[in-house]
Coordinates of C-alpha atoms in Angstrom, one line a residue:
A1 CA 137.3 128.3 89.2
D2 CA 137.0 124.6 90.0
S3 CA 135.9 122.3 87.2
F4 CA 132.4 120.9 87.5
Y5 CA 132.1 117.7 85.6
F6 CA 129.1 116.1 83.9
H7 CA 128.9 113.2 86.3
D8 CA 128.9 115.6 89.2
S9 CA 126.0 117.6 87.7
L10 CA 124.1 114.4 87.0
Y11 CA 124.7 113.1 90.5
F12 CA 123.5 116.3 92.2
T13 CA 120.4 116.4 89.9
I14 CA 119.3 112.9 90.8
I15 CA 120.0 113.5 94.5
T16 CA 117.8 116.7 94.4
I17 CA 115.0 115.2 92.3
S18 CA 114.7 112.1 94.4
T19 CA 114.7 114.2 97.6
V20 CA 117.3 111.9 99.1
G21 CA 119.5 114.8 100.1
Y22 CA 123.2 115.0 100.4
G23 CA 123.6 114.0 104.1
D24 CA 126.7 113.9 106.3
Y25 CA 128.1 111.0 104.3
Y26 CA 128.4 111.0 100.6
P27 CA 130.4 109.4 97.8
T28 CA 133.5 111.2 96.6
T29 CA 134.6 109.0 93.8
I30 CA 133.1 108.7 90.3
L31 CA 132.3 105.0 90.9
G32 CA 130.7 105.8 94.2
K33 CA 128.5 108.4 92.7
V34 CA 127.5 106.2 89.8
C35 CA 126.6 103.3 92.2
T36 CA 124.5 105.7 94.4
M37 CA 122.6 107.0 91.3
M38 CA 121.9 103.5 90.1
M39 CA 120.6 102.5 93.6
I40 CA 118.3 105.6 93.8
L41 CA 116.9 105.1 90.3
G42 CA 116.4 101.4 91.0
S43 CA 114.6 102.1 94.2
L44 CA 112.3 104.6 92.6
A45 CA 111.4 102.2 89.8
T46 CA 110.7 99.4 92.3
I47 CA 108.6 101.5 94.7
T48 CA 106.6 102.9 91.8
D49 CA 105.9 99.4 90.4
Q50 CA 104.9 98.1 93.9
V51 CA 102.6 101.1 94.5
N52 CA 100.9 100.5 91.2
K53 CA 100.3 96.8 92.1
L54 CA 99.0 97.8 95.5
V55 CA 96.5 100.2 93.9
E56 CA 95.4 97.5 91.5
L57 CA 94.8 95.1 94.4
L58 CA 92.8 97.6 96.4
S59 CA 90.7 98.5 93.4
I60 CA 89.9 94.8 92.8
A61 CA 89.0 93.8 96.3
S62 CA 85.7 95.1 97.7
P63 CA 85.7 97.1 101.0
Y64 CA 83.9 94.1 102.5
A65 CA 87.0 91.9 101.7
R66 CA 89.2 94.4 103.5
A67 CA 87.0 95.1 106.5
S68 CA 87.6 93.5 109.9
F69 CA 85.9 93.3 113.3
Y70 CA 87.6 93.4 116.7
A71 CA 85.6 92.6 119.8
N72 CA 85.6 95.2 122.5
K73 CA 83.1 95.6 125.3
H74 CA 80.2 94.1 123.4
P75 CA 79.9 90.3 122.8
H76 CA 79.4 89.1 119.2
V77 CA 78.4 86.0 117.2
V78 CA 79.6 84.9 113.8
V79 CA 77.2 83.8 111.1
C80 CA 78.5 81.9 108.0
G81 CA 77.7 79.1 105.6
S82 CA 75.2 79.1 102.8
M83 CA 73.1 82.2 103.4
T84 CA 70.4 83.9 101.5
V85 CA 68.8 87.3 102.3
A86 CA 65.8 85.5 103.6
T87 CA 68.0 83.3 105.9
I88 CA 69.8 86.3 107.3
Q89 CA 66.6 88.3 107.8
D90 CA 64.9 85.4 109.6
F91 CA 67.9 85.0 111.8
L92 CA 68.2 88.7 112.7
E93 CA 64.5 89.0 113.4
E94 CA 64.7 86.1 115.8
F95 CA 68.0 87.0 117.3
F96 CA 67.0 90.6 118.1
H97 CA 63.4 89.8 118.9
P98 CA 62.1 92.0 121.9
D99 CA 61.1 88.8 123.7
H100 CA 64.8 88.1 124.3
G101 CA 65.2 91.3 126.2
T102 CA 67.8 94.0 125.6
Q103 CA 70.4 92.6 123.2
D104 CA 73.7 94.3 122.8
T105 CA 75.4 91.4 121.1
K106 CA 76.7 92.1 117.6
V107 CA 76.2 89.8 114.6
I108 CA 79.2 89.4 112.3
I109 CA 78.2 87.9 108.9
L110 CA 81.0 86.2 107.1
G111 CA 79.8 85.7 103.5
N112 CA 81.6 84.2 100.5
A113 CA 80.8 87.0 98.1
V114 CA 79.9 90.7 98.1
P115 CA 76.5 91.3 99.6
S116 CA 73.6 91.8 97.2
Q117 CA 71.7 95.1 97.1
Q118 CA 68.9 93.5 99.0
L119 CA 71.2 92.4 101.8
E120 CA 72.9 95.8 102.0
I121 CA 69.4 97.4 102.3
L122 CA 68.5 94.9 105.1
L123 CA 71.7 95.6 107.0
T124 CA 71.3 99.3 106.8
L125 CA 67.9 99.3 108.5
P126 CA 67.9 101.2 111.8
A127 CA 67.2 98.0 113.7
Y128 CA 70.4 96.3 112.4
S129 CA 72.8 99.0 111.1
L130 CA 74.6 99.3 114.4
R131 CA 74.2 95.7 115.4
T132 CA 75.6 93.9 112.4
K133 CA 78.7 93.9 110.2
F134 CA 79.3 92.1 106.9
L135 CA 82.7 90.7 106.0
E136 CA 83.5 89.1 102.7
G137 CA 85.5 85.9 103.4
S138 CA 85.4 82.2 104.0
A139 CA 85.0 80.2 107.2
L140 CA 87.6 77.8 105.8
V141 CA 90.4 80.5 105.8
D142 CA 92.1 81.3 109.1
S143 CA 92.8 84.9 108.1
D144 CA 89.1 85.5 107.5
L145 CA 88.2 83.9 110.8
Q146 CA 90.7 86.2 112.4
R147 CA 89.1 89.3 110.7
A148 CA 85.8 88.3 112.3
D149 CA 87.5 87.8 115.7
T150 CA 86.0 84.3 115.7
A151 CA 88.1 83.2 118.6
K152 CA 86.4 85.7 120.9
S153 CA 82.9 85.1 119.6
I154 CA 80.3 83.6 122.0
C155 CA 79.0 81.3 119.2
T156 CA 79.2 80.6 115.5
F157 CA 76.1 79.8 113.5
I158 CA 76.7 77.8 110.3
F159 CA 73.7 77.7 107.9
C160 CA 73.1 75.3 105.1
D161 CA 71.5 75.7 101.7
K162 CA 68.0 74.3 102.0
T163 CA 67.7 74.1 98.2
A164 CA 70.9 72.2 97.6
T165 CA 70.6 69.3 95.2
D166 CA 73.6 67.4 96.5
V167 CA 72.7 67.0 100.2
N168 CA 75.9 65.1 101.1
A169 CA 78.1 67.7 99.5
E170 CA 76.4 70.6 101.3
D171 CA 76.5 68.9 104.6
S172 CA 80.2 67.9 104.1
A173 CA 81.0 71.5 103.3
N174 CA 79.3 72.7 106.5
I175 CA 81.0 70.0 108.6
M176 CA 84.4 71.2 107.2
R177 CA 83.5 74.7 108.3
A178 CA 82.7 73.5 111.8
I179 CA 86.0 71.6 112.1
T180 CA 88.0 74.5 110.8
I181 CA 86.4 76.9 113.2
K182 CA 86.9 74.6 116.2
K183 CA 90.6 74.1 115.3
F184 CA 91.0 77.9 114.9
V185 CA 89.4 78.8 118.2
S186 CA 91.3 76.1 120.0
A187 CA 94.6 77.3 118.6
H188 CA 93.9 80.9 119.5
T189 CA 92.4 80.6 122.9
A190 CA 94.6 78.1 124.7
G191 CA 92.5 75.0 123.9
S192 CA 89.0 76.5 124.8
M193 CA 86.1 75.0 122.9
A194 CA 84.1 76.9 120.2
G195 CA 80.4 77.2 120.7
I196 CA 78.9 76.2 117.3
V197 CA 75.3 75.8 116.0
L198 CA 75.5 73.7 112.9
Q199 CA 72.8 73.1 110.3
L200 CA 72.7 69.9 108.4
L201 CA 70.3 68.8 105.7
H202 CA 70.3 65.1 106.6
S203 CA 70.8 63.5 110.0
D204 CA 72.7 60.6 108.4
N205 CA 75.6 63.0 107.9
R206 CA 75.9 63.8 111.6
H207 CA 78.4 61.0 112.2
K208 CA 81.0 62.7 109.9
L209 CA 81.4 65.4 112.5
V210 CA 81.3 62.9 115.4
V211 CA 84.1 60.7 114.0
S212 CA 86.3 63.7 113.1
A213 CA 89.4 64.6 115.0
C214 CA 87.5 67.6 116.6
G215 CA 84.4 65.6 117.5
A216 CA 80.9 67.0 118.1
S217 CA 81.6 68.4 121.6
N218 CA 80.2 71.9 122.3
C219 CA 78.5 71.8 118.9
Q220 CA 74.7 71.8 118.6
V221 CA 73.7 70.1 115.4
I222 CA 70.3 70.8 113.9
C223 CA 69.2 68.4 111.2
L224 CA 66.5 69.9 109.0
D225 CA 65.1 66.5 108.1
E226 CA 64.2 65.9 111.7
I227 CA 62.2 69.1 112.1

């Protein structure tokens, strides 16, 4: 009978356990078999490690941070900025008010954190459950704007924190959001302008948007100190 050496036994064992299979081409020398075994074992170790890291990342990130929205037959608007439950509720009540007629536009809320329990309850109400979607993300990050399909939205509403103690910082943050959105939409829609409704706390800060590279064109600025 032909001799069956230890390295051959080890080779066939690893090939079988790893489910690689023997194939039409296979190593015939001892060195070739050793190299093949090392490659298989290294690949298994790397894949296992990467899968574990992927599982950890998925467990850390909330489903809202992984969710996306893609516009189809229904138009949509994006809502972002400093938003409380009361702010979102007031907006939805006005946006979907019966006086505005039948409204098939969807509202995509881009929030910086996981929604509170109150907000989740609000968005699951029958009047809003099919009309709204919450995404965890930032209006300053292009990948998050892409997840909200901002380039195809008919308008983006940027709300400010009415209780902010540093008025200039809050307004500057919202102006940065508006500039980022305008640049993103322009880059993804062959230079078309983004429709934006921007809330500012103080009218003196309006000039920061006007003098920016993007300007204030196609941007409706609402200054709360003028209301």
